[in-house]
XYZ file of N, CA and C in Angstrom:
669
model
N 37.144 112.144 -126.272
C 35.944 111.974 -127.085
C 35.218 113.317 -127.191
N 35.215 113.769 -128.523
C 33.957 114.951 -128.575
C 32.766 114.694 -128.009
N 31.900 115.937 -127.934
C 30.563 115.848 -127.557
C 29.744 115.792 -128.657
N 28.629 115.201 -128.676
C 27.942 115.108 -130.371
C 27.246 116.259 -130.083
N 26.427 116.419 -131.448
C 26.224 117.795 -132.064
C 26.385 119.354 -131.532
N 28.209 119.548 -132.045
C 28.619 120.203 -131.713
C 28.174 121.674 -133.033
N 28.471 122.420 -133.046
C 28.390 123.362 -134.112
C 29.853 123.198 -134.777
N 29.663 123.894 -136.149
C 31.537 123.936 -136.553
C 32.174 124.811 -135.645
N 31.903 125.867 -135.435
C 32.641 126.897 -134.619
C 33.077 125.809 -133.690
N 32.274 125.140 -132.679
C 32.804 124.383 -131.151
C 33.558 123.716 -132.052
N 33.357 122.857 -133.104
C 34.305 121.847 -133.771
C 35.830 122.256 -134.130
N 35.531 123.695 -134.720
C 37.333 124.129 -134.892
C 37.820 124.523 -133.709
N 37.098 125.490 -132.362
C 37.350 124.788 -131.455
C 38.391 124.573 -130.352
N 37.155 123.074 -130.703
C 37.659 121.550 -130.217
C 39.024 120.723 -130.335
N 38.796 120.664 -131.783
C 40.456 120.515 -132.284
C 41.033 120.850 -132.329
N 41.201 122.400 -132.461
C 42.679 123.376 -132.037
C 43.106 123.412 -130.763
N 41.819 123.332 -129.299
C 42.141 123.092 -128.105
C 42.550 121.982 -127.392
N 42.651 121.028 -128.833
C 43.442 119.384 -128.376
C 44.328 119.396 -128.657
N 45.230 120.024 -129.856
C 46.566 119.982 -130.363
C 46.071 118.785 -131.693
N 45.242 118.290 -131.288
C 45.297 116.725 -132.636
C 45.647 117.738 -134.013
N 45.569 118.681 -134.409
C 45.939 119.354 -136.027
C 47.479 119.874 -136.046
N 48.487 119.583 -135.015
C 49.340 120.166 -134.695
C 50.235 120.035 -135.500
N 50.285 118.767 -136.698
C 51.237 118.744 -137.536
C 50.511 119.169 -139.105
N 50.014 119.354 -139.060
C 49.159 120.228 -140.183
C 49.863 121.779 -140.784
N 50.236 122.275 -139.723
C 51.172 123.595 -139.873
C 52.149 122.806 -140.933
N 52.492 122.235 -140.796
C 54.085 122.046 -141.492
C 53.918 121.391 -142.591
N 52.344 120.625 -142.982
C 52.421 119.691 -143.694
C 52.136 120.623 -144.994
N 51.396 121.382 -144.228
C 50.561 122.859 -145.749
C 51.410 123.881 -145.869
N 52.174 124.176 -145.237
C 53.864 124.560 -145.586
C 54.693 124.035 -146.470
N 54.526 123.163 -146.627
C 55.543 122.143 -147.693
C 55.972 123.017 -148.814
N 57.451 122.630 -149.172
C 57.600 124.152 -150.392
C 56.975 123.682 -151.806
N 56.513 122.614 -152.268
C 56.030 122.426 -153.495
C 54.446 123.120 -153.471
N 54.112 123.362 -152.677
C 53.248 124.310 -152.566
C 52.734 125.643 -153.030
N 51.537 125.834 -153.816
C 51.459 126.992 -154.206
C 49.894 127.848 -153.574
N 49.044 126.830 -154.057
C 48.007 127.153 -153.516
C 47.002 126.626 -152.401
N 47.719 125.283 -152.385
C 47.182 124.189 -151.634
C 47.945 124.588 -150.283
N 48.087 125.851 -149.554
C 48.562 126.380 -148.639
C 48.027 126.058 -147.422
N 48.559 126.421 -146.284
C 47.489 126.914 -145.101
C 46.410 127.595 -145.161
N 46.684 128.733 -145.986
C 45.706 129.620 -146.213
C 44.512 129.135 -147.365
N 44.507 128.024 -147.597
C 43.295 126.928 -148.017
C 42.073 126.758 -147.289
N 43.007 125.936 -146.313
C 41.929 125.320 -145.328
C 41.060 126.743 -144.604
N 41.984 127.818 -144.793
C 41.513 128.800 -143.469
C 40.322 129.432 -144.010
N 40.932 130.155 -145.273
C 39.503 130.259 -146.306
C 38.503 129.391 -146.141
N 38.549 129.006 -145.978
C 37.153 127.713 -145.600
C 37.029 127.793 -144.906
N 37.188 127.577 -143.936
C 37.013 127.818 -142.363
C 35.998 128.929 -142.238
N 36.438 130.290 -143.319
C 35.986 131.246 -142.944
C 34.577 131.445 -143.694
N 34.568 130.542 -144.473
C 33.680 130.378 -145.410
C 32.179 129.426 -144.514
N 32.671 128.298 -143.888
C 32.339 127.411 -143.425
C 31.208 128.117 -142.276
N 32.112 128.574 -141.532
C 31.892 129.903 -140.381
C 30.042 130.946 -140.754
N 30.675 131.381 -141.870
C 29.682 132.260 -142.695
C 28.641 131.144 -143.368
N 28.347 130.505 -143.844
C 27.376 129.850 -144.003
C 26.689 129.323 -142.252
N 27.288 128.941 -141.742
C 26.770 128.407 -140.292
C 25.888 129.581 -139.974
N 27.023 130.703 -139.591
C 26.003 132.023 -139.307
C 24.488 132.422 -140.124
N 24.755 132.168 -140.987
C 23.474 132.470 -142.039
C 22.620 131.399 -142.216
N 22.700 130.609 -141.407
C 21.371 129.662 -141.600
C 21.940 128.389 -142.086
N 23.119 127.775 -142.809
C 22.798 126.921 -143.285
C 22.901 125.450 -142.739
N 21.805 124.571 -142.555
C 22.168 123.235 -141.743
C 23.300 122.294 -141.811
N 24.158 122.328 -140.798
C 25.161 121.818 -140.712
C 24.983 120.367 -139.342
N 24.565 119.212 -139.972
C 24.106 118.320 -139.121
C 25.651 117.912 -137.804
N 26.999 118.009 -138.841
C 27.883 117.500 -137.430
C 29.034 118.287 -137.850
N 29.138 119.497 -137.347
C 30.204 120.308 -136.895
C 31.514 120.124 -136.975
N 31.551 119.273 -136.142
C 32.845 118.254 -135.579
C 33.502 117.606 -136.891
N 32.934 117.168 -137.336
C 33.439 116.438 -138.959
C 33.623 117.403 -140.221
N 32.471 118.677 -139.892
C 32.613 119.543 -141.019
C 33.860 120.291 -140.757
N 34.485 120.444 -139.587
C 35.677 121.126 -138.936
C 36.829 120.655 -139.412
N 37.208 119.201 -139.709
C 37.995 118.039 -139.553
C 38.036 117.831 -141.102
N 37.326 118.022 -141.862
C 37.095 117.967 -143.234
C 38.102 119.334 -143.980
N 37.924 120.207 -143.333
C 38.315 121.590 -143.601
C 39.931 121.103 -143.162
N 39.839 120.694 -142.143
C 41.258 121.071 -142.100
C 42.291 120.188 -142.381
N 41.561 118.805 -142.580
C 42.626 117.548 -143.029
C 42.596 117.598 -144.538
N 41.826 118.094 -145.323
C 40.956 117.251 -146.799
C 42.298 117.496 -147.498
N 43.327 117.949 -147.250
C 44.447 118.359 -148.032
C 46.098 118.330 -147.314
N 45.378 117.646 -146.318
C 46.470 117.183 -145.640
C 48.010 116.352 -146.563
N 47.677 115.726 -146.880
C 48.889 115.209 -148.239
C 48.481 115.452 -149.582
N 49.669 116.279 -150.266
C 49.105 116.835 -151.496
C 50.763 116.765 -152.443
N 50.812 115.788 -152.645
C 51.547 115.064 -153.489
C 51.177 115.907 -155.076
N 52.101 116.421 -155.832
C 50.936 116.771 -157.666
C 51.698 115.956 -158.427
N 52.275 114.835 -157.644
C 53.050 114.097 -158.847
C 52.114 112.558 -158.310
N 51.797 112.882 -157.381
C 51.108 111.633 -156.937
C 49.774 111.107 -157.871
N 49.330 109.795 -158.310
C 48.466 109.002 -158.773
C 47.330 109.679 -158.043
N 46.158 109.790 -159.478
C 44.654 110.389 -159.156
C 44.251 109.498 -157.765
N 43.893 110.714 -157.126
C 42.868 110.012 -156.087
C 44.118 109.742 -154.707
N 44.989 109.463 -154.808
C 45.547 109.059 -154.033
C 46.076 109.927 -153.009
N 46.236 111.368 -153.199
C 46.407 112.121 -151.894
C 44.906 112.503 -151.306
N 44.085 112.368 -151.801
C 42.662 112.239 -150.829
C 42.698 110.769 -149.928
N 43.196 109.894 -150.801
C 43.311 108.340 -149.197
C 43.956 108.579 -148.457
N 45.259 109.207 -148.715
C 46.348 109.231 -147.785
C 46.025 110.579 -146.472
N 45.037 111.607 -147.136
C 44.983 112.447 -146.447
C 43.486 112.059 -145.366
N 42.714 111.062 -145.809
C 41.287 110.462 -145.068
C 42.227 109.672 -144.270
N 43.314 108.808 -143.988
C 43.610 108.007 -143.466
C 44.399 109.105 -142.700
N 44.986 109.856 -142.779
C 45.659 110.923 -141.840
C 44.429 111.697 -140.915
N 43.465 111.996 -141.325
C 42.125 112.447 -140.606
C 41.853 111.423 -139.575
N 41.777 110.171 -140.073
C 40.893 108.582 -138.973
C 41.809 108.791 -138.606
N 43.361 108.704 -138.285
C 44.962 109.173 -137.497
C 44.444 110.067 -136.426
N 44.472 111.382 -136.741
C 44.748 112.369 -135.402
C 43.758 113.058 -135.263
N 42.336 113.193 -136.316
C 41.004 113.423 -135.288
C 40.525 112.474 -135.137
N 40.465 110.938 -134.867
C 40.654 110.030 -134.712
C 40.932 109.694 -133.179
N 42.187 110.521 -132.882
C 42.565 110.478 -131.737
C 41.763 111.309 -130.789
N 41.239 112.089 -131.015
C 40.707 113.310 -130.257
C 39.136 113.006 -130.249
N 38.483 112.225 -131.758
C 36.975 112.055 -131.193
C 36.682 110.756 -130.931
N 38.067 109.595 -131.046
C 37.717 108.178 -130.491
C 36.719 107.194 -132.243
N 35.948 106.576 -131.677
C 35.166 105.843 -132.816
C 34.005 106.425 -133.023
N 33.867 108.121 -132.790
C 32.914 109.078 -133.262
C 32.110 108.754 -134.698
N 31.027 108.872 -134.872
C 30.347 108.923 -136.221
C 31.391 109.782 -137.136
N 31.851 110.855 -136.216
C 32.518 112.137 -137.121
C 33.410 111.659 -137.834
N 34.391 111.019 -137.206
C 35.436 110.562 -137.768
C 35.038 110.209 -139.707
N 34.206 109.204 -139.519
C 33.721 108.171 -140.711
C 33.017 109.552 -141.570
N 32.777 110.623 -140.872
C 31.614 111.391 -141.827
C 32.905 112.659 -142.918
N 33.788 113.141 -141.747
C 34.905 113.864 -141.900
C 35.887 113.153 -143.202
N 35.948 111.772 -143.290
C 36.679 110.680 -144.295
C 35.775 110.122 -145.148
N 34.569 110.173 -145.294
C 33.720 110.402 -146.498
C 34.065 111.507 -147.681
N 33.692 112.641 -146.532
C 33.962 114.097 -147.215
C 34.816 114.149 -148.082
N 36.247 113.715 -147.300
C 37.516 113.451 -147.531
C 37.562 112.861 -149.643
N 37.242 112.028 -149.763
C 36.924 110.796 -150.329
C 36.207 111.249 -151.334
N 35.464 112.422 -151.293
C 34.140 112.665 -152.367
C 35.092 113.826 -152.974
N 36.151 114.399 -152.394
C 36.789 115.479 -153.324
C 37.564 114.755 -154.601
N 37.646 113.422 -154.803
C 38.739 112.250 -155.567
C 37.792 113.419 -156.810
N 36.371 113.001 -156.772
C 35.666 113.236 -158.194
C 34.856 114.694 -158.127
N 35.102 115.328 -156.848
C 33.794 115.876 -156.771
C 32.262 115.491 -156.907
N 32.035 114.887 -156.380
C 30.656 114.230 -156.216
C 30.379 113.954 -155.119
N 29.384 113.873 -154.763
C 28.213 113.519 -153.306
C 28.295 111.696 -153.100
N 28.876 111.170 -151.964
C 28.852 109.481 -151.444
C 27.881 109.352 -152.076
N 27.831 107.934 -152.233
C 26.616 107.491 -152.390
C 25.554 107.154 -151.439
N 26.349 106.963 -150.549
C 25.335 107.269 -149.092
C 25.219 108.415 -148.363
N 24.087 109.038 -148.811
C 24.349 110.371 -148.146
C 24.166 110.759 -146.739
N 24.027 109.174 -146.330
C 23.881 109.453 -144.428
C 25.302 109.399 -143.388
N 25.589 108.357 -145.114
C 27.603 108.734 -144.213
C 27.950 109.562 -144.282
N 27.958 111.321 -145.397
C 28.700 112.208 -144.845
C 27.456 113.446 -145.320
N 26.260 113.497 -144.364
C 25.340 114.456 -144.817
C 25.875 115.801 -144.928
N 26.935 116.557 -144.778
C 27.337 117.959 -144.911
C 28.055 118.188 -146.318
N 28.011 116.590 -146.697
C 29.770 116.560 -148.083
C 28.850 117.715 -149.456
N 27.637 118.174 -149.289
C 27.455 119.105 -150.496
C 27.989 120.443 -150.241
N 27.905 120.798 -149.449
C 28.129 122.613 -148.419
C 29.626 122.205 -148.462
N 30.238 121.317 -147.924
C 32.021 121.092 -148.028
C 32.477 121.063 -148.860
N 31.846 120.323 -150.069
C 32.388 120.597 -151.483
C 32.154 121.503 -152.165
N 31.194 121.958 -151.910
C 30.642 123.176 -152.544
C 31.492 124.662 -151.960
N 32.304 124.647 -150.798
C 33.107 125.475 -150.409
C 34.699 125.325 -150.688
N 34.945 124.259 -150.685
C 36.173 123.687 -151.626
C 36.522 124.042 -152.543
N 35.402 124.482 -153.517
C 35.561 124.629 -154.943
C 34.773 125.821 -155.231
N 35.030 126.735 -154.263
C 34.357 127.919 -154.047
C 35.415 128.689 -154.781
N 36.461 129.386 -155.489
C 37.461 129.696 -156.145
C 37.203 129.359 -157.203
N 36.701 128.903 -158.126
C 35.975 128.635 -159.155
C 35.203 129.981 -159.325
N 34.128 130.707 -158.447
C 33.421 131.610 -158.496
C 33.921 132.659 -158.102
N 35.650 132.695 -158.259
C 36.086 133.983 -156.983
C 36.281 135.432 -158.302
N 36.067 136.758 -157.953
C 36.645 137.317 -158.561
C 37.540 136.713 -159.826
N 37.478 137.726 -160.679
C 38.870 136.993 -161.953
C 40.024 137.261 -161.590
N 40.681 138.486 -160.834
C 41.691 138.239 -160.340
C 42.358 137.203 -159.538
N 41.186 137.337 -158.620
C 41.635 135.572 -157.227
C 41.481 134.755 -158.156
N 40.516 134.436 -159.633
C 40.680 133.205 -159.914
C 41.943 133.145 -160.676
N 42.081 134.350 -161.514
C 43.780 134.237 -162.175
C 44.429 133.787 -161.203
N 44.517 134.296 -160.095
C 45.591 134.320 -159.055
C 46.132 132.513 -158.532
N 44.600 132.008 -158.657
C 44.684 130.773 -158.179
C 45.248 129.701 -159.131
N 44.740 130.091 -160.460
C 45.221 129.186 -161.835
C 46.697 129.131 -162.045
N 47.535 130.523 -160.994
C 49.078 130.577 -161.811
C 49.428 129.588 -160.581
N 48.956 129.568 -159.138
C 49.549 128.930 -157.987
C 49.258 127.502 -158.658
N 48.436 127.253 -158.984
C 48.121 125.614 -159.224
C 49.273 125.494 -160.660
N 49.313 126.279 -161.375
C 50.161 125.858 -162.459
C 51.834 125.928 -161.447
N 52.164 126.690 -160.964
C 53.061 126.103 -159.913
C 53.392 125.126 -159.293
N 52.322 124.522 -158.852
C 52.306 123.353 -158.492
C 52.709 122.065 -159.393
N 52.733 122.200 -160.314
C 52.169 121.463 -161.547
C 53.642 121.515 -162.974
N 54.716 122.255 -162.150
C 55.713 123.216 -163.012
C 56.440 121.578 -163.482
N 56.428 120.633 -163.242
C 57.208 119.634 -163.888
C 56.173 118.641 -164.963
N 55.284 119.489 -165.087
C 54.368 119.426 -166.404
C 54.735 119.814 -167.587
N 54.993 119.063 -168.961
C 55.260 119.952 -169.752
C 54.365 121.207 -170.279
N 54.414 122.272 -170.789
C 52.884 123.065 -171.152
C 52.054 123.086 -172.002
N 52.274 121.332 -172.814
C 51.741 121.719 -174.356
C 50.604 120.287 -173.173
N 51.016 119.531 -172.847
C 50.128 118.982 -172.057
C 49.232 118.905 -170.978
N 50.004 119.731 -170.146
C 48.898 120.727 -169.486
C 48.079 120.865 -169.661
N 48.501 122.186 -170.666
C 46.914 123.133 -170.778
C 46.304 121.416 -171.744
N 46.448 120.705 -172.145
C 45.254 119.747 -172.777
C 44.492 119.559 -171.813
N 45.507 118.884 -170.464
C 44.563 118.261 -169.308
C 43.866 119.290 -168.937
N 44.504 120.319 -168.543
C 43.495 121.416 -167.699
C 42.480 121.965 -168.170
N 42.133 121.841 -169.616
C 41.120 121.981 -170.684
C 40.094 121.382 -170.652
N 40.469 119.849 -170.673
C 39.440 118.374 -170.387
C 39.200 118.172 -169.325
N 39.637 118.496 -168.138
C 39.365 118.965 -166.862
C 38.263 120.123 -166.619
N 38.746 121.225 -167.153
C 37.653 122.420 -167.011
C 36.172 122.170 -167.872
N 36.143 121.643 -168.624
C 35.407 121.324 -170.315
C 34.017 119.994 -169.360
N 34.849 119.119 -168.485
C 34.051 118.435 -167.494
C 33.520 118.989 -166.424
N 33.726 120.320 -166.240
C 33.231 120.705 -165.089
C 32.101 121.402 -165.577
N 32.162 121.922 -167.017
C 31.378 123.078 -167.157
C 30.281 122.499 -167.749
N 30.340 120.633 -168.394
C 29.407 119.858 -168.709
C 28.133 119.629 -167.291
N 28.980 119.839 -166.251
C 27.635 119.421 -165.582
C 26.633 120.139 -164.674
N 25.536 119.565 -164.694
C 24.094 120.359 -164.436
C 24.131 121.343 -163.930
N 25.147 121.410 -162.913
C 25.189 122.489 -161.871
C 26.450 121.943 -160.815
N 27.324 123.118 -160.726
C 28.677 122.982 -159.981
C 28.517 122.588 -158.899
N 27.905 124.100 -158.246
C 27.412 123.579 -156.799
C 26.083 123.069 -156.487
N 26.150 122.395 -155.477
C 25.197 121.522 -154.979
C 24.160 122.013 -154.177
N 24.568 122.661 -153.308
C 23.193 123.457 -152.002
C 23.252 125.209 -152.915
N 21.899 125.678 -152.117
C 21.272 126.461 -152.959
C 22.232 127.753 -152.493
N 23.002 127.297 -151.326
C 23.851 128.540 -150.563
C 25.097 128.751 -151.586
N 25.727 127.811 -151.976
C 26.668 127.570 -152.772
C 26.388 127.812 -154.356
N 25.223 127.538 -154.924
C 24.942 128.039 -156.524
C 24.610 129.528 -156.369
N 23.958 130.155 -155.411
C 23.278 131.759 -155.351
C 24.572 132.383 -155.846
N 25.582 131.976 -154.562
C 26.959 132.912 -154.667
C 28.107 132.585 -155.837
N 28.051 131.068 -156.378
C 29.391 131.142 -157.214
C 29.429 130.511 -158.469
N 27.758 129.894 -158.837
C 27.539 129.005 -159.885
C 27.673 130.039 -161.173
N 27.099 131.041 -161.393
C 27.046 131.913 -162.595
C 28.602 132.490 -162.702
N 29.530 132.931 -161.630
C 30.652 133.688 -161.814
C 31.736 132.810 -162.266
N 31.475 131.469 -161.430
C 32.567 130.118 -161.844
C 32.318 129.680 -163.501
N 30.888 129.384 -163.392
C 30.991 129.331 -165.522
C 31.141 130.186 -166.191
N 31.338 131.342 -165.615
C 32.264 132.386 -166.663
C 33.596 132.163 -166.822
N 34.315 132.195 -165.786
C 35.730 131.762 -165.273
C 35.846 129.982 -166.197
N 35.235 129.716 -165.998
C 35.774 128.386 -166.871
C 35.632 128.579 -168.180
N 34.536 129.046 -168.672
C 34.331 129.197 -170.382
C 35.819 130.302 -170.492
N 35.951 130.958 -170.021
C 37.295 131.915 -170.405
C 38.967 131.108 -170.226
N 38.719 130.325 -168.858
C 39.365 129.561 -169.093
C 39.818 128.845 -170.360
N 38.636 127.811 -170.235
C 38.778 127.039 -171.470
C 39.342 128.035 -172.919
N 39.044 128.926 -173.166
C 39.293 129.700 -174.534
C 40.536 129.675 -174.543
N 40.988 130.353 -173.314
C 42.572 130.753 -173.944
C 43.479 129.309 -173.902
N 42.717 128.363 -172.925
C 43.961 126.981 -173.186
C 43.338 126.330 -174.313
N 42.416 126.869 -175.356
C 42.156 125.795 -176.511
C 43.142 127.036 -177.902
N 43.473 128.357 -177.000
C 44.208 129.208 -178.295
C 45.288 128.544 -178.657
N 45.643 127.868 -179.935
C 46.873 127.128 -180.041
C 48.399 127.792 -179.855
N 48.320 128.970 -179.618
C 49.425 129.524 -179.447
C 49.681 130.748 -177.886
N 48.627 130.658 -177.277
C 48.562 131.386 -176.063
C 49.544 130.949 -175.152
N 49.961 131.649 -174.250
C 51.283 131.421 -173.555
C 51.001 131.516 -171.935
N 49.246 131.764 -171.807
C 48.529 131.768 -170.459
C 49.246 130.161 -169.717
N 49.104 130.532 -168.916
C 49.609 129.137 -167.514
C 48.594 129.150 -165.933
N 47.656 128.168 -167.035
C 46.459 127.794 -166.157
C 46.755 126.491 -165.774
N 46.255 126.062 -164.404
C 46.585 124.632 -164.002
C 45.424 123.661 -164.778
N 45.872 122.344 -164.561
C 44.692 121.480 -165.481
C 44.292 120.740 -163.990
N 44.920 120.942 -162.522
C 43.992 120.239 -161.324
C 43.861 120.487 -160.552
N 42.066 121.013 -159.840
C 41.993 121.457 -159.045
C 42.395 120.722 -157.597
């Protein structure tokens, strides 16, 4: 059983000094893999890390830790919407599960989990009070440099290679075209300072070249 209110730092930890993430190596290895790597979760981590340091309130550690490192635990791109976020929340209640027992964390860590289906905040925001700062770091690549974001659009179109490309780029269009409809990407004020203005550039450019009817760019249509 964890100890409650741990920080994230004690939370990553915690779980690396239990072994409970031990099959995680292999699972974010998988060769259909492009961007949805190891080096996902870690970015975050490091991200996660850096907001903590700088002030920002992080009510349970332990879950924000567990969030980071399961939320992509099964990543199926042929798999039905929504459905490698259940499979990967039910792999979280599995093996940090095992390590924090019938912890609040658990339930807060598989919220999180759960709110990446749409990007949006639970509707209860007492079941997973951190899910704005988690999502909002998730989808932090949105605001990265244009190179990292090129970089990231060809890995996801990798992912995605048994797509045909005239359909694709539609989805990944009506995909991007919804993101850039709403009020504001990110959610906490830590997360809009740093990536809200650079990410709606990156998408309006996006969007251009997958609405050019003849462009030969290979952008993914899911984040």
């Amino acid at each position: 059983m964890l100890p409650i209110n741990l920080t994230a730092a004690e939370g990553f930890k915690s779980i690396e000094a239990s072994g409970a993430h031990t099959s995680l190596g292999s699972r974010y290895n998988e060769p259909w893999r492009s961007y949805h790597t190891w080096r996902h979760p870690m970015k975050m981590k490091a991200l996660l890390l850096q907001a903590e340091a700088e002030g920002v309130p992080i009510v349970d550690g332990a879950a924000a830790a567990a969030f980071v490192l399961w939320h992509d635990a099964v990543y199926d791109p042929q798999a039905a919407h929504g459905r490698n976020e259940e499979l990967s929340q039910q792999l979280c209640q599995l093996e940090f599960g095992a390590l924090a027992g019938k912890s609040l964390s658990v339930t807060r860590a598989c919220e999180a989990i759960l709110a990446t289906i749409g990007h949006e905040l639970p509707s209860d925001h007492s079941r997973s009070p951190d899910a704005a700062l988690l999502l909002d770091i998730d989808l932090s690549i949105l605001g990265a440099p244009d190179a990292e974001f090129k970089g990231y659009d060809q890995a996801i179109r990798q992912e995605y290679r048994h797509v045909p490309e005239e359909v694709y780029r539609e989805k990944r269009a009506a995909v991007l075209e919804a993101f850039l409809r709403r009020h504001r990407l990110f959610l906490t004020e830590w997360g809009y300072g740093r990536w809200e203005a650079p990410a709606r550039a990156n998408l309006a450019h996006a969007i251009a070249e997958l609405r050019q009817p003849h462009s030969t760019n290979e952008l993914a249509w899911n984040e």
